[in-house]
Amino acid sequence: MYDRFFGCRLLLMGSSAFRAKSLPQVVTGLIDTAIRDEMQIIVGEAMGACRYFQDYLKNLNYRQVIVGYANNIRYNAGNWRTLQYGNNLQEREANMIDDCDSAIVIWVNKSGVIAANLRFLAKLEKPTFVYEYSIQTKYAKSGWLC
């Protein structure tokens, strides 16, 4: 079990179904730690969690951010550097995971795409913090992926 990130590249990834007033405090606390450690942050540009991540980073004026995309950029809140990680969703997700050292993942309603990404992160033994949420039950839990 992990208790913190390692390496120099942190991936922020999550479900497009994530809708909240803000990111969970446990998640922002970990992002703040990564920023203090001056980690390079890789984030997607899809609706949902990725946009919340980007907005949070922009509000902090954090510059060490790469926005990963597949076919085109849909959102880049901080006008950060961009990098094409593939030609479709599966390639983008796999290549972003491969490029990171650690990850924070927001998983909503047991999304199948996120579940596959979590399995890949576990297979690669990358420290991953997961925030899981159910829209139906309003139940949330979080912790490190073993």
PDB file of C-alpha atoms in Angstrom:
ATOM      1  CA  MET A   1       0.000   0.000   0.000  1.00  0.00           C
ATOM      2  CA  TYR A   2       1.214   3.480  -0.834  1.00  0.00           C
ATOM      3  CA  ASP A   3       1.049   6.550   1.353  1.00  0.00           C
ATOM      4  CA  ARG A   4       2.256   9.146  -1.133  1.00  0.00           C
ATOM      5  CA  PHE A   5       3.224   9.717  -4.740  1.00  0.00           C
ATOM      6  CA  PHE A   6       6.618   8.962  -6.166  1.00  0.00           C
ATOM      7  CA  GLY A   7       8.374  10.067  -9.312  1.00  0.00           C
ATOM      8  CA  CYS A   8       8.075  13.394 -11.040  1.00  0.00           C
ATOM      9  CA  ARG A   9       4.890  13.001 -13.139  1.00  0.00           C
ATOM     10  CA  LEU A  10       1.392  12.899 -11.669  1.00  0.00           C
ATOM     11  CA  LEU A  11      -1.633  11.956 -13.782  1.00  0.00           C
ATOM     12  CA  LEU A  12      -5.025  13.456 -12.927  1.00  0.00           C
ATOM     13  CA  MET A  13      -7.797  11.393 -14.487  1.00  0.00           C
ATOM     14  CA  GLY A  14     -11.477  10.864 -13.876  1.00  0.00           C
ATOM     15  CA  SER A  15     -15.008  10.122 -14.971  1.00  0.00           C
ATOM     16  CA  SER A  16     -16.838  12.446 -17.319  1.00  0.00           C
ATOM     17  CA  ALA A  17     -19.898  11.943 -15.074  1.00  0.00           C
ATOM     18  CA  PHE A  18     -18.225  13.805 -12.189  1.00  0.00           C
ATOM     19  CA  ARG A  19     -20.303  16.880 -11.381  1.00  0.00           C
ATOM     20  CA  ALA A  20     -19.814  18.704  -8.117  1.00  0.00           C
ATOM     21  CA  LYS A  21     -19.441  22.201  -6.755  1.00  0.00           C
ATOM     22  CA  SER A  22     -15.717  21.537  -6.398  1.00  0.00           C
ATOM     23  CA  LEU A  23     -13.122  18.799  -6.159  1.00  0.00           C
ATOM     24  CA  PRO A  24     -13.202  16.770  -2.926  1.00  0.00           C
ATOM     25  CA  GLN A  25     -10.933  18.191  -0.221  1.00  0.00           C
ATOM     26  CA  VAL A  26      -8.975  14.934   0.044  1.00  0.00           C
ATOM     27  CA  VAL A  27      -8.153  15.231  -3.674  1.00  0.00           C
ATOM     28  CA  THR A  28      -7.164  18.912  -3.544  1.00  0.00           C
ATOM     29  CA  GLY A  29      -4.929  18.182  -0.558  1.00  0.00           C
ATOM     30  CA  LEU A  30      -3.043  15.581  -2.583  1.00  0.00           C
ATOM     31  CA  ILE A  31      -2.781  17.907  -5.584  1.00  0.00           C
ATOM     32  CA  ASP A  32      -1.403  20.601  -3.278  1.00  0.00           C
ATOM     33  CA  THR A  33       1.239  18.136  -2.059  1.00  0.00           C
ATOM     34  CA  ALA A  34       2.201  17.323  -5.653  1.00  0.00           C
ATOM     35  CA  ILE A  35       2.515  21.042  -6.394  1.00  0.00           C
ATOM     36  CA  ARG A  36       4.712  21.570  -3.327  1.00  0.00           C
ATOM     37  CA  ASP A  37       6.866  18.698  -4.633  1.00  0.00           C
ATOM     38  CA  GLU A  38       6.964  20.486  -8.028  1.00  0.00           C
ATOM     39  CA  MET A  39       5.622  17.469  -9.899  1.00  0.00           C
ATOM     40  CA  GLN A  40       4.774  17.713 -13.587  1.00  0.00           C
ATOM     41  CA  ILE A  41       1.019  17.211 -13.859  1.00  0.00           C
ATOM     42  CA  ILE A  42      -0.600  15.431 -16.796  1.00  0.00           C
ATOM     43  CA  VAL A  43      -4.340  16.011 -17.174  1.00  0.00           C
ATOM     44  CA  GLY A  44      -6.934  15.248 -19.813  1.00  0.00           C
ATOM     45  CA  GLU A  45      -9.330  17.671 -21.465  1.00  0.00           C
ATOM     46  CA  ALA A  46     -12.644  15.805 -21.365  1.00  0.00           C
ATOM     47  CA  MET A  47     -15.818  16.913 -19.601  1.00  0.00           C
ATOM     48  CA  GLY A  48     -16.200  16.086 -15.946  1.00  0.00           C
ATOM     49  CA  ALA A  49     -13.301  15.456 -13.583  1.00  0.00           C
ATOM     50  CA  CYS A  50     -10.571  16.622 -15.978  1.00  0.00           C
ATOM     51  CA  ARG A  51     -12.133  20.064 -16.258  1.00  0.00           C
ATOM     52  CA  TYR A  52     -12.400  20.343 -12.477  1.00  0.00           C
ATOM     53  CA  PHE A  53      -8.731  19.370 -12.212  1.00  0.00           C
ATOM     54  CA  GLN A  54      -7.757  21.954 -14.839  1.00  0.00           C
ATOM     55  CA  ASP A  55      -9.809  24.721 -13.226  1.00  0.00           C
ATOM     56  CA  TYR A  56      -8.223  23.979  -9.845  1.00  0.00           C
ATOM     57  CA  LEU A  57      -4.707  24.100 -11.301  1.00  0.00           C
ATOM     58  CA  LYS A  58      -5.477  27.320 -13.167  1.00  0.00           C
ATOM     59  CA  ASN A  59      -6.788  28.965  -9.979  1.00  0.00           C
ATOM     60  CA  LEU A  60      -3.470  28.103  -8.323  1.00  0.00           C
ATOM     61  CA  ASN A  61      -1.600  29.457 -11.361  1.00  0.00           C
ATOM     62  CA  TYR A  62       0.377  26.218 -11.568  1.00  0.00           C
ATOM     63  CA  ARG A  63       2.416  26.092 -14.764  1.00  0.00           C
ATOM     64  CA  GLN A  64       3.938  22.590 -14.806  1.00  0.00           C
ATOM     65  CA  VAL A  65       0.929  21.081 -16.573  1.00  0.00           C
ATOM     66  CA  ILE A  66       0.574  19.055 -19.759  1.00  0.00           C
ATOM     67  CA  VAL A  67      -2.899  18.666 -21.272  1.00  0.00           C
ATOM     68  CA  GLY A  68      -3.155  15.280 -22.968  1.00  0.00           C
ATOM     69  CA  TYR A  69      -5.524  14.725 -25.851  1.00  0.00           C
ATOM     70  CA  ALA A  70      -6.371  12.315 -28.666  1.00  0.00           C
ATOM     71  CA  ASN A  71      -7.847  14.013 -31.739  1.00  0.00           C
ATOM     72  CA  ASN A  72      -8.230  17.621 -30.662  1.00  0.00           C
ATOM     73  CA  ILE A  73      -8.078  19.860 -27.635  1.00  0.00           C
ATOM     74  CA  ARG A  74     -11.502  20.506 -26.170  1.00  0.00           C
ATOM     75  CA  TYR A  75     -10.386  22.342 -23.033  1.00  0.00           C
ATOM     76  CA  ASN A  76      -7.163  23.969 -21.856  1.00  0.00           C
ATOM     77  CA  ALA A  77      -8.011  26.289 -18.966  1.00  0.00           C
ATOM     78  CA  GLY A  78      -4.452  27.450 -18.323  1.00  0.00           C
ATOM     79  CA  ASN A  79      -3.129  27.658 -21.876  1.00  0.00           C
ATOM     80  CA  TRP A  80      -0.622  24.965 -20.906  1.00  0.00           C
ATOM     81  CA  ARG A  81       1.547  22.822 -23.118  1.00  0.00           C
ATOM     82  CA  THR A  82      -0.412  20.113 -24.949  1.00  0.00           C
ATOM     83  CA  LEU A  83       0.595  16.644 -26.049  1.00  0.00           C
ATOM     84  CA  GLN A  84      -1.227  14.211 -28.315  1.00  0.00           C
ATOM     85  CA  TYR A  85      -1.167  10.854 -26.522  1.00  0.00           C
ATOM     86  CA  GLY A  86      -2.937   8.872 -29.232  1.00  0.00           C
ATOM     87  CA  ASN A  87      -5.566   8.913 -31.936  1.00  0.00           C
ATOM     88  CA  ASN A  88      -8.485   7.636 -29.835  1.00  0.00           C
ATOM     89  CA  LEU A  89      -9.669   7.402 -26.238  1.00  0.00           C
ATOM     90  CA  GLN A  90      -8.068   4.023 -25.537  1.00  0.00           C
ATOM     91  CA  GLU A  91      -4.656   5.061 -26.891  1.00  0.00           C
ATOM     92  CA  ARG A  92      -4.778   8.396 -25.078  1.00  0.00           C
ATOM     93  CA  GLU A  93      -5.668   6.830 -21.736  1.00  0.00           C
ATOM     94  CA  ALA A  94      -3.087   4.036 -22.039  1.00  0.00           C
ATOM     95  CA  ASN A  95      -0.285   6.366 -23.107  1.00  0.00           C
ATOM     96  CA  MET A  96      -1.043   8.925 -20.399  1.00  0.00           C
ATOM     97  CA  ILE A  97      -0.958   6.127 -17.820  1.00  0.00           C
ATOM     98  CA  ASP A  98       2.282   4.824 -19.246  1.00  0.00           C
ATOM     99  CA  ASP A  99       3.816   8.334 -19.087  1.00  0.00           C
ATOM    100  CA  CYS A 100       2.999   8.991 -15.426  1.00  0.00           C
ATOM    101  CA  ASP A 101       4.705   7.870 -12.236  1.00  0.00           C
ATOM    102  CA  SER A 102       1.653   8.261  -9.948  1.00  0.00           C
ATOM    103  CA  ALA A 103      -2.030   9.092 -10.351  1.00  0.00           C
ATOM    104  CA  ILE A 104      -5.160  10.537  -8.793  1.00  0.00           C
ATOM    105  CA  VAL A 105      -8.369   9.090 -10.248  1.00  0.00           C
ATOM    106  CA  ILE A 106     -11.967  10.160  -9.651  1.00  0.00           C
ATOM    107  CA  TRP A 107     -14.237   7.194 -10.356  1.00  0.00           C
ATOM    108  CA  VAL A 108     -17.984   7.856 -10.629  1.00  0.00           C
ATOM    109  CA  ASN A 109     -20.688   5.182 -10.859  1.00  0.00           C
ATOM    110  CA  LYS A 110     -18.138   2.423 -11.470  1.00  0.00           C
ATOM    111  CA  SER A 111     -17.400   3.684 -15.006  1.00  0.00           C
ATOM    112  CA  GLY A 112     -16.044   0.866 -17.177  1.00  0.00           C
ATOM    113  CA  VAL A 113     -13.405   3.077 -18.834  1.00  0.00           C
ATOM    114  CA  ILE A 114     -12.077   4.208 -15.459  1.00  0.00           C
ATOM    115  CA  ALA A 115     -12.194   0.626 -14.136  1.00  0.00           C
ATOM    116  CA  ALA A 116      -9.983  -0.481 -17.042  1.00  0.00           C
ATOM    117  CA  ASN A 117      -7.602   2.402 -16.345  1.00  0.00           C
ATOM    118  CA  LEU A 118      -7.401   1.434 -12.670  1.00  0.00           C
ATOM    119  CA  ARG A 119      -6.550  -2.155 -13.625  1.00  0.00           C
ATOM    120  CA  PHE A 120      -3.786  -0.871 -15.925  1.00  0.00           C
ATOM    121  CA  LEU A 121      -2.378   1.434 -13.218  1.00  0.00           C
ATOM    122  CA  ALA A 122      -2.383  -1.486 -10.754  1.00  0.00           C
ATOM    123  CA  LYS A 123      -0.699  -3.797 -13.273  1.00  0.00           C
ATOM    124  CA  LEU A 124       2.054  -1.196 -13.747  1.00  0.00           C
ATOM    125  CA  GLU A 125       2.282  -0.802  -9.942  1.00  0.00           C
ATOM    126  CA  LYS A 126       1.888   2.962 -10.087  1.00  0.00           C
ATOM    127  CA  PRO A 127       0.801   4.602  -6.817  1.00  0.00           C
ATOM    128  CA  THR A 128      -2.799   5.635  -7.421  1.00  0.00           C
ATOM    129  CA  PHE A 129      -5.193   7.467  -5.153  1.00  0.00           C
ATOM    130  CA  VAL A 130      -8.836   6.709  -6.022  1.00  0.00           C
ATOM    131  CA  TYR A 131     -11.842   8.810  -5.060  1.00  0.00           C
ATOM    132  CA  GLU A 132     -14.947   6.717  -5.770  1.00  0.00           C
ATOM    133  CA  TYR A 133     -18.413   8.249  -5.819  1.00  0.00           C
ATOM    134  CA  SER A 134     -21.944   7.015  -6.562  1.00  0.00           C
ATOM    135  CA  ILE A 135     -24.388   9.609  -7.873  1.00  0.00           C
ATOM    136  CA  GLN A 136     -27.350   7.389  -6.946  1.00  0.00           C
ATOM    137  CA  THR A 137     -26.442   6.719  -3.321  1.00  0.00           C
ATOM    138  CA  LYS A 138     -24.235   9.805  -2.703  1.00  0.00           C
ATOM    139  CA  TYR A 139     -21.719   7.387  -1.181  1.00  0.00           C
ATOM    140  CA  ALA A 140     -18.051   8.319  -1.441  1.00  0.00           C
ATOM    141  CA  LYS A 141     -14.919   6.512  -0.381  1.00  0.00           C
ATOM    142  CA  SER A 142     -11.277   7.073  -1.138  1.00  0.00           C
ATOM    143  CA  GLY A 143      -7.912   5.493  -0.650  1.00  0.00           C
ATOM    144  CA  TRP A 144      -4.827   4.116  -2.279  1.00  0.00           C
ATOM    145  CA  LEU A 145      -5.144   1.444  -4.928  1.00  0.00           C
ATOM    146  CA  CYS A 146      -3.178  -1.614  -3.825  1.00  0.00           C
TER     147      CYS A 146
END
